[in-house]
Amino acid sequence: MAKKTGKTVRKQDVGASESFAPAQEAEKEVLSEEEARALLEGRDRFHEEALGRQWAVVLGGNPAHLMPQVVGQVISEGGTRAAWQWLKGEQEHVVMAWPSDQPVRAAVVMRTQERGGQFKPCDAFPLLEGLPNDLTVAEAHPWSSGCGADVAVTMMEGKNPMWFYDPFYLRDKDDLTPGVTHTFTLAGLALGVRKALLDDVTITQGPEYDAHALRWLQEHPGKTRLDVPPYKVPLNGKHMIMPGRVFGEYQMRATVEEVQDVQLEKMPLKLLRLSFPFHDRPPLLLPVYASAMVLGEYQPKAGEDVDLYVWLQGRVIDFDPQEDA
């Protein structure tokens, strides 16, 4: 399991001006050996308890100016589901979401201070419809404010966990026992996306390079270690997931399987269907939503390899998944 730094950034510390910092960091072309090792091991990450960057890419503008209108729209015109309503102690909770006919919605959690009391907003988030994946709970990091948490799950025993944001944490909390496997719906929001730039990666040290050097020297008698060429690993068609700067964010490379046009009110988005294969378990199914603000002029196509910086969202699968909000 990757070691956490314990550092937490509160909502008041993060503004919309930082919206694209992780995406820019993800596109850095050259990493030092130490930077690459830290990246692969998931070191130096932190819990960012804010959704400003996510709202910025979905809404296409400054969330501080747009959120009052969004919350008002959801409360006045949004719907809910039976699975989006729960009671914790004496507090009643209801998730309202809008619009009802798209897989990306604006959502608001409403709660009372006592049973039968007046509902008031306590959290707002982009609600992403995901695909079901069986994942084993590792741990959870509840946010100090709001109703969500960063949740860690494992897909293979002995491997580092994968983190995602669960906006339904107060509903799912009792089910998130470490070691227990649940079906989660998982989706991603692209904070950065582009057509994959590299066809291969050059490795000049490490165990893979050592094995390559040994093979090459056996095939070339009389040559020395100084004669061994760099080891090039082809990337075409490869699928990779690497930890990002923040828990719940990941750098990814994958082949787009399908592209679908969706929309949140006036903001068009592309739904990119991705999957990540494993040797001894079903593939990880991941729909990723990319807004026009993130895509710019790029129009992804099925069959293309893409590089992405993705924020993951998941929740225990709803008991009434076919019921429209």
Short mmCIF file of C-alpha atoms in Angstrom, two decimals:
data_model
loop_
_atom_site.label_atom_id
_atom_site.label_comp_id
_atom_site.label_asym_id
_atom_site.label_seq_id
_atom_site.Cartn_x
_atom_site.Cartn_y
_atom_site.Cartn_z
CA MET A 1 0.00 0.00 0.00
CA ALA A 2 1.31 3.42 -0.89
CA LYS A 3 2.26 5.54 2.10
CA LYS A 4 0.12 8.64 2.57
CA THR A 5 1.67 11.96 3.49
CA GLY A 6 -1.17 12.82 5.86
CA LYS A 7 -1.39 16.27 4.28
CA THR A 8 -4.87 17.57 3.61
CA VAL A 9 -5.83 20.66 1.66
CA ARG A 10 -9.10 22.16 2.83
CA LYS A 11 -11.73 23.68 0.58
CA GLN A 12 -10.87 27.21 1.54
CA ASP A 13 -7.24 26.65 0.53
CA VAL A 14 -7.90 25.67 -3.09
CA GLY A 15 -9.38 27.94 -5.72
CA ALA A 16 -10.42 27.69 -9.34
CA SER A 17 -7.14 29.30 -10.39
CA GLU A 18 -5.47 25.91 -9.75
CA SER A 19 -7.85 24.07 -12.08
CA PHE A 20 -5.30 22.82 -14.58
CA ALA A 21 -2.13 22.51 -12.47
CA PRO A 22 -2.31 18.68 -12.26
CA ALA A 23 -3.04 18.36 -15.98
CA GLN A 24 -0.04 20.49 -16.82
CA GLU A 25 2.09 18.48 -14.42
CA ALA A 26 0.88 15.26 -16.03
CA GLU A 27 2.05 16.44 -19.43
CA LYS A 28 5.62 17.04 -18.30
CA GLU A 29 7.74 15.21 -20.88
CA VAL A 30 10.95 14.47 -18.93
CA LEU A 31 11.11 13.17 -15.37
CA SER A 32 14.21 12.60 -13.29
CA GLU A 33 14.84 9.10 -12.00
CA GLU A 34 13.69 10.09 -8.50
CA GLU A 35 10.57 11.83 -9.86
CA ALA A 36 9.69 8.76 -11.92
CA ARG A 37 10.17 6.43 -8.94
CA ALA A 38 8.08 8.66 -6.67
CA LEU A 39 5.36 8.79 -9.34
CA LEU A 40 5.17 5.03 -9.76
CA GLU A 41 5.16 4.44 -6.01
CA GLY A 42 2.45 7.04 -5.42
CA ARG A 43 4.54 9.04 -2.97
CA ASP A 44 3.98 12.71 -2.06
CA ARG A 45 0.24 12.63 -2.78
CA PHE A 46 -2.27 14.47 -0.62
CA HIS A 47 -6.02 14.63 -0.03
CA GLU A 48 -7.44 17.74 -1.67
CA GLU A 49 -10.80 18.35 -0.04
CA ALA A 50 -12.22 20.54 -2.78
CA LEU A 51 -14.06 20.12 -6.08
CA GLY A 52 -13.28 23.49 -7.64
CA ARG A 53 -11.23 22.07 -10.51
CA GLN A 54 -13.86 19.43 -11.27
CA TRP A 55 -16.66 21.99 -11.39
CA ALA A 56 -14.51 24.30 -13.53
CA VAL A 57 -13.99 21.75 -16.31
CA VAL A 58 -17.65 20.65 -16.24
CA LEU A 59 -19.17 24.14 -16.18
CA GLY A 60 -16.57 25.84 -18.38
CA GLY A 61 -16.21 28.77 -16.01
CA ASN A 62 -15.34 29.95 -12.52
CA PRO A 63 -17.30 27.80 -10.01
CA ALA A 64 -17.37 30.63 -7.46
CA HIS A 65 -19.58 32.62 -9.85
CA LEU A 66 -21.66 29.71 -11.21
CA MET A 67 -22.35 27.48 -8.21
CA PRO A 68 -25.24 29.48 -6.65
CA GLN A 69 -27.10 29.17 -9.96
CA VAL A 70 -26.26 25.48 -10.27
CA VAL A 71 -27.42 24.65 -6.74
CA GLY A 72 -30.64 26.63 -7.26
CA GLN A 73 -31.33 24.81 -10.53
CA VAL A 74 -30.80 21.39 -8.96
CA ILE A 75 -32.99 22.12 -5.95
CA SER A 76 -35.83 23.56 -8.04
CA GLU A 77 -35.80 21.12 -10.99
CA GLY A 78 -33.77 18.09 -9.91
CA GLY A 79 -35.01 14.63 -9.06
CA THR A 80 -33.91 11.84 -6.76
CA ARG A 81 -34.07 8.07 -6.36
CA ALA A 82 -34.95 5.80 -3.47
CA ALA A 83 -31.29 4.68 -3.32
CA TRP A 84 -30.22 8.32 -2.99
CA GLN A 85 -32.08 8.82 0.30
CA TRP A 86 -30.86 7.60 3.67
CA LEU A 87 -31.05 8.19 7.42
CA LYS A 88 -27.98 8.46 9.67
CA GLY A 89 -28.91 8.84 13.31
CA GLU A 90 -31.52 11.58 13.31
CA GLN A 91 -30.22 13.22 10.12
CA GLU A 92 -32.11 12.59 6.89
CA HIS A 93 -30.18 12.85 3.60
CA VAL A 94 -31.43 13.23 0.03
CA VAL A 95 -29.34 13.59 -3.14
CA MET A 96 -30.99 15.78 -5.78
CA ALA A 97 -29.62 15.61 -9.34
CA TRP A 98 -30.32 17.44 -12.61
CA PRO A 99 -30.91 16.89 -15.51
CA SER A 100 -32.47 13.42 -15.54
CA ASP A 101 -31.65 12.39 -19.11
CA GLN A 102 -27.84 12.64 -19.13
CA PRO A 103 -25.07 10.53 -17.53
CA VAL A 104 -23.40 13.69 -16.16
CA ARG A 105 -25.51 15.60 -13.66
CA ALA A 106 -25.14 18.43 -11.19
CA ALA A 107 -25.98 17.00 -7.77
CA VAL A 108 -26.66 18.47 -4.32
CA VAL A 109 -26.82 16.60 -1.01
CA MET A 110 -29.61 17.90 1.23
CA ARG A 111 -29.85 16.98 4.91
CA THR A 112 -31.79 17.82 8.04
CA GLN A 113 -30.46 18.34 11.56
CA GLU A 114 -33.26 16.18 12.97
CA ARG A 115 -35.77 13.74 11.57
CA GLY A 116 -38.62 15.60 9.92
CA GLY A 117 -36.67 18.87 9.96
CA GLN A 118 -35.95 21.31 7.16
CA PHE A 119 -33.60 20.13 4.40
CA LYS A 120 -30.58 22.31 3.69
CA PRO A 121 -27.74 21.84 1.15
CA CYS A 122 -24.53 20.39 2.61
CA ASP A 123 -22.56 19.40 -0.49
CA ALA A 124 -22.55 19.73 -4.29
CA PHE A 125 -20.67 17.67 -6.86
CA PRO A 126 -20.71 16.60 -10.52
CA LEU A 127 -22.46 13.21 -10.47
CA LEU A 128 -21.00 10.77 -13.02
CA GLU A 129 -22.78 7.61 -14.10
CA GLY A 130 -20.25 4.80 -14.00
CA LEU A 131 -19.90 1.13 -14.86
CA PRO A 132 -19.94 -1.73 -12.33
CA ASN A 133 -16.65 -3.17 -11.07
CA ASP A 134 -16.07 -5.63 -8.22
CA LEU A 135 -13.49 -4.02 -5.92
CA THR A 136 -12.21 -4.81 -2.41
CA VAL A 137 -12.28 -2.03 0.20
CA ALA A 138 -8.89 -1.03 1.64
CA GLU A 139 -9.58 2.16 3.62
CA ALA A 140 -11.43 5.47 3.59
CA HIS A 141 -10.48 9.10 4.24
CA PRO A 142 -13.64 11.07 5.14
CA TRP A 143 -13.55 14.73 4.21
CA SER A 144 -13.69 17.07 7.18
CA SER A 145 -16.53 19.03 5.60
CA GLY A 146 -19.24 17.93 3.20
CA CYS A 147 -20.57 14.41 2.91
CA GLY A 148 -17.94 12.62 0.82
CA ALA A 149 -14.70 10.70 1.29
CA ASP A 150 -11.70 9.42 -0.62
CA VAL A 151 -11.99 5.63 -0.72
CA ALA A 152 -9.21 3.16 -1.49
CA VAL A 153 -9.94 -0.22 -3.12
CA THR A 154 -7.77 -3.07 -4.36
CA MET A 155 -8.14 -5.09 -7.54
CA MET A 156 -5.31 -7.55 -6.97
CA GLU A 157 -3.96 -8.87 -3.68
CA GLY A 158 -0.65 -7.33 -2.69
CA LYS A 159 -0.92 -4.40 -5.10
CA ASN A 160 -1.27 -0.73 -4.18
CA PRO A 161 -4.88 0.42 -3.80
CA MET A 162 -6.70 2.70 -6.19
CA TRP A 163 -8.41 5.77 -4.74
CA PHE A 164 -11.63 7.48 -5.82
CA TYR A 165 -14.02 10.08 -4.43
CA ASP A 166 -17.29 8.69 -3.04
CA PRO A 167 -19.89 11.49 -2.83
CA PHE A 168 -22.32 9.02 -1.21
CA TYR A 169 -19.89 8.17 1.60
CA LEU A 170 -22.41 8.81 4.40
CA ARG A 171 -24.73 6.31 2.70
CA ASP A 172 -21.98 3.80 1.89
CA LYS A 173 -20.02 4.20 5.14
CA ASP A 174 -21.30 1.06 6.89
CA ASP A 175 -20.45 -1.07 3.83
CA LEU A 176 -16.87 0.20 3.48
CA THR A 177 -15.27 -2.42 5.73
CA PRO A 178 -11.64 -3.16 4.80
CA GLY A 179 -11.31 -6.54 3.12
CA VAL A 180 -14.93 -6.69 1.96
CA THR A 181 -15.65 -6.78 -1.79
CA HIS A 182 -18.52 -4.75 -3.24
CA THR A 183 -19.72 -3.83 -6.69
CA PHE A 184 -18.91 -0.16 -7.22
CA THR A 185 -19.97 2.02 -10.12
CA LEU A 186 -16.80 3.79 -11.24
CA ALA A 187 -16.32 6.71 -13.62
CA GLY A 188 -13.73 9.35 -14.39
CA LEU A 189 -13.71 13.04 -15.19
CA ALA A 190 -10.88 14.13 -17.48
CA LEU A 191 -8.88 17.09 -16.16
CA GLY A 192 -6.54 16.74 -19.14
CA VAL A 193 -6.68 14.65 -22.32
CA ARG A 194 -4.76 14.45 -25.58
CA LYS A 195 -3.87 12.00 -28.30
CA ALA A 196 -1.00 9.80 -27.09
CA LEU A 197 2.30 11.34 -28.20
CA LEU A 198 4.87 8.60 -27.60
CA ASP A 199 5.12 5.33 -29.54
CA ASP A 200 7.73 3.91 -27.18
CA VAL A 201 9.61 4.67 -23.97
CA THR A 202 13.37 4.34 -23.56
CA ILE A 203 14.71 2.55 -20.46
CA THR A 204 18.43 2.88 -19.61
CA GLN A 205 18.56 1.37 -16.12
CA GLY A 206 16.67 -0.79 -13.69
CA PRO A 207 15.78 -4.51 -13.66
CA GLU A 208 14.07 -4.47 -17.07
CA TYR A 209 17.11 -2.85 -18.64
CA ASP A 210 19.44 -5.32 -16.86
CA ALA A 211 17.50 -8.26 -18.29
CA HIS A 212 17.61 -6.64 -21.75
CA ALA A 213 21.37 -6.07 -21.44
CA LEU A 214 21.97 -9.70 -20.47
CA ARG A 215 20.00 -10.97 -23.47
CA TRP A 216 21.77 -8.55 -25.84
CA LEU A 217 25.27 -9.52 -24.61
CA GLN A 218 24.45 -13.21 -25.01
CA GLU A 219 23.42 -12.51 -28.61
CA HIS A 220 26.52 -10.37 -29.33
CA PRO A 221 29.68 -12.20 -28.14
CA GLY A 222 32.69 -9.95 -27.70
CA LYS A 223 30.64 -6.86 -26.86
CA THR A 224 30.69 -5.10 -23.49
CA ARG A 225 28.10 -3.47 -21.29
CA LEU A 226 29.02 -0.10 -22.80
CA ASP A 227 27.89 -1.37 -26.19
CA VAL A 228 24.36 -2.28 -25.04
CA PRO A 229 21.76 -0.06 -26.75
CA PRO A 230 18.87 1.52 -24.80
CA TYR A 231 15.86 -0.69 -24.17
CA LYS A 232 12.80 0.60 -26.04
CA VAL A 233 9.39 -0.55 -24.85
CA PRO A 234 6.58 -0.10 -27.41
CA LEU A 235 3.56 1.77 -26.04
CA ASN A 236 1.06 1.37 -28.87
CA GLY A 237 -2.02 -0.35 -27.50
CA LYS A 238 -0.67 -0.33 -23.94
CA HIS A 239 -2.92 0.42 -20.96
CA MET A 240 -1.39 2.14 -17.95
CA ILE A 241 -2.61 3.77 -14.73
CA MET A 242 -0.19 5.80 -12.61
CA PRO A 243 -0.92 7.83 -9.44
CA GLY A 244 -1.39 11.56 -9.84
CA ARG A 245 -0.55 14.41 -7.49
CA VAL A 246 -3.79 14.07 -5.51
CA PHE A 247 -5.47 10.96 -4.09
CA GLY A 248 -8.20 9.99 -6.55
CA GLU A 249 -6.36 11.45 -9.56
CA TYR A 250 -4.45 9.31 -12.07
CA GLN A 251 -2.40 9.60 -15.22
CA MET A 252 -3.65 7.08 -17.75
CA ARG A 253 -2.89 5.74 -21.18
CA ALA A 254 -5.52 3.64 -22.92
CA THR A 255 -7.18 2.89 -26.23
CA VAL A 256 -10.56 4.54 -26.74
CA GLU A 257 -13.15 1.83 -27.36
CA GLU A 258 -16.15 4.07 -28.03
CA VAL A 259 -16.96 7.79 -28.13
CA GLN A 260 -20.39 9.17 -27.28
CA ASP A 261 -21.66 12.76 -27.18
CA VAL A 262 -23.34 13.81 -23.93
CA GLN A 263 -24.23 17.15 -22.42
CA LEU A 264 -24.73 18.96 -19.12
CA GLU A 265 -27.18 21.71 -20.03
CA LYS A 266 -25.20 23.78 -22.58
CA MET A 267 -21.77 22.22 -21.96
CA PRO A 268 -20.99 19.41 -24.43
CA LEU A 269 -18.91 16.48 -23.23
CA LYS A 270 -17.45 13.37 -24.80
CA LEU A 271 -17.94 10.02 -23.09
CA LEU A 272 -14.82 7.90 -23.70
CA ARG A 273 -15.29 4.23 -22.90
CA LEU A 274 -12.06 2.65 -21.67
CA SER A 275 -11.10 -0.69 -20.17
CA PHE A 276 -7.94 -1.87 -18.46
CA PRO A 277 -7.19 -5.62 -18.78
CA PHE A 278 -5.73 -7.86 -16.07
CA HIS A 279 -4.28 -11.35 -16.30
CA ASP A 280 -6.39 -13.05 -13.65
CA ARG A 281 -9.48 -10.92 -13.11
CA PRO A 282 -12.09 -9.16 -15.30
CA PRO A 283 -10.98 -5.85 -16.83
CA LEU A 284 -11.56 -2.55 -15.08
CA LEU A 285 -14.38 -0.79 -16.94
CA LEU A 286 -14.08 2.98 -16.90
CA PRO A 287 -16.20 5.59 -18.68
CA VAL A 288 -14.34 8.92 -18.73
CA TYR A 289 -16.15 12.20 -19.37
CA ALA A 290 -14.18 14.94 -21.14
CA SER A 291 -15.64 18.43 -21.51
CA ALA A 292 -15.15 20.78 -24.43
CA MET A 293 -13.07 22.97 -22.12
CA VAL A 294 -10.60 20.11 -21.61
CA LEU A 295 -10.61 18.77 -25.16
CA GLY A 296 -10.09 22.08 -26.95
CA GLU A 297 -9.64 21.29 -30.65
CA TYR A 298 -8.95 17.60 -30.05
CA GLN A 299 -11.71 15.22 -31.14
CA PRO A 300 -10.94 11.70 -29.85
CA LYS A 301 -11.92 8.72 -32.00
CA ALA A 302 -12.49 5.04 -31.30
CA GLY A 303 -9.29 3.07 -31.73
CA GLU A 304 -6.98 5.96 -30.79
CA ASP A 305 -4.49 5.80 -27.93
CA VAL A 306 -4.97 8.71 -25.51
CA ASP A 307 -3.08 10.18 -22.57
CA LEU A 308 -5.37 11.40 -19.79
CA TYR A 309 -5.26 12.98 -16.35
CA VAL A 310 -8.42 11.71 -14.63
CA TRP A 311 -10.28 12.30 -11.37
CA LEU A 312 -12.10 9.13 -10.31
CA GLN A 313 -15.54 8.98 -8.70
CA GLY A 314 -17.27 5.86 -7.40
CA ARG A 315 -19.99 4.63 -5.08
CA VAL A 316 -21.48 1.35 -3.95
CA ILE A 317 -23.85 0.35 -6.74
CA ASP A 318 -27.40 1.67 -6.32
CA PHE A 319 -30.14 -0.84 -5.62
CA ASP A 320 -32.39 0.88 -8.16
CA PRO A 321 -29.92 1.70 -10.99
CA GLN A 322 -32.62 1.77 -13.69
CA GLU A 323 -34.79 4.34 -11.94
CA ASP A 324 -34.32 7.82 -13.43
CA ALA A 325 -33.61 10.75 -11.16
#
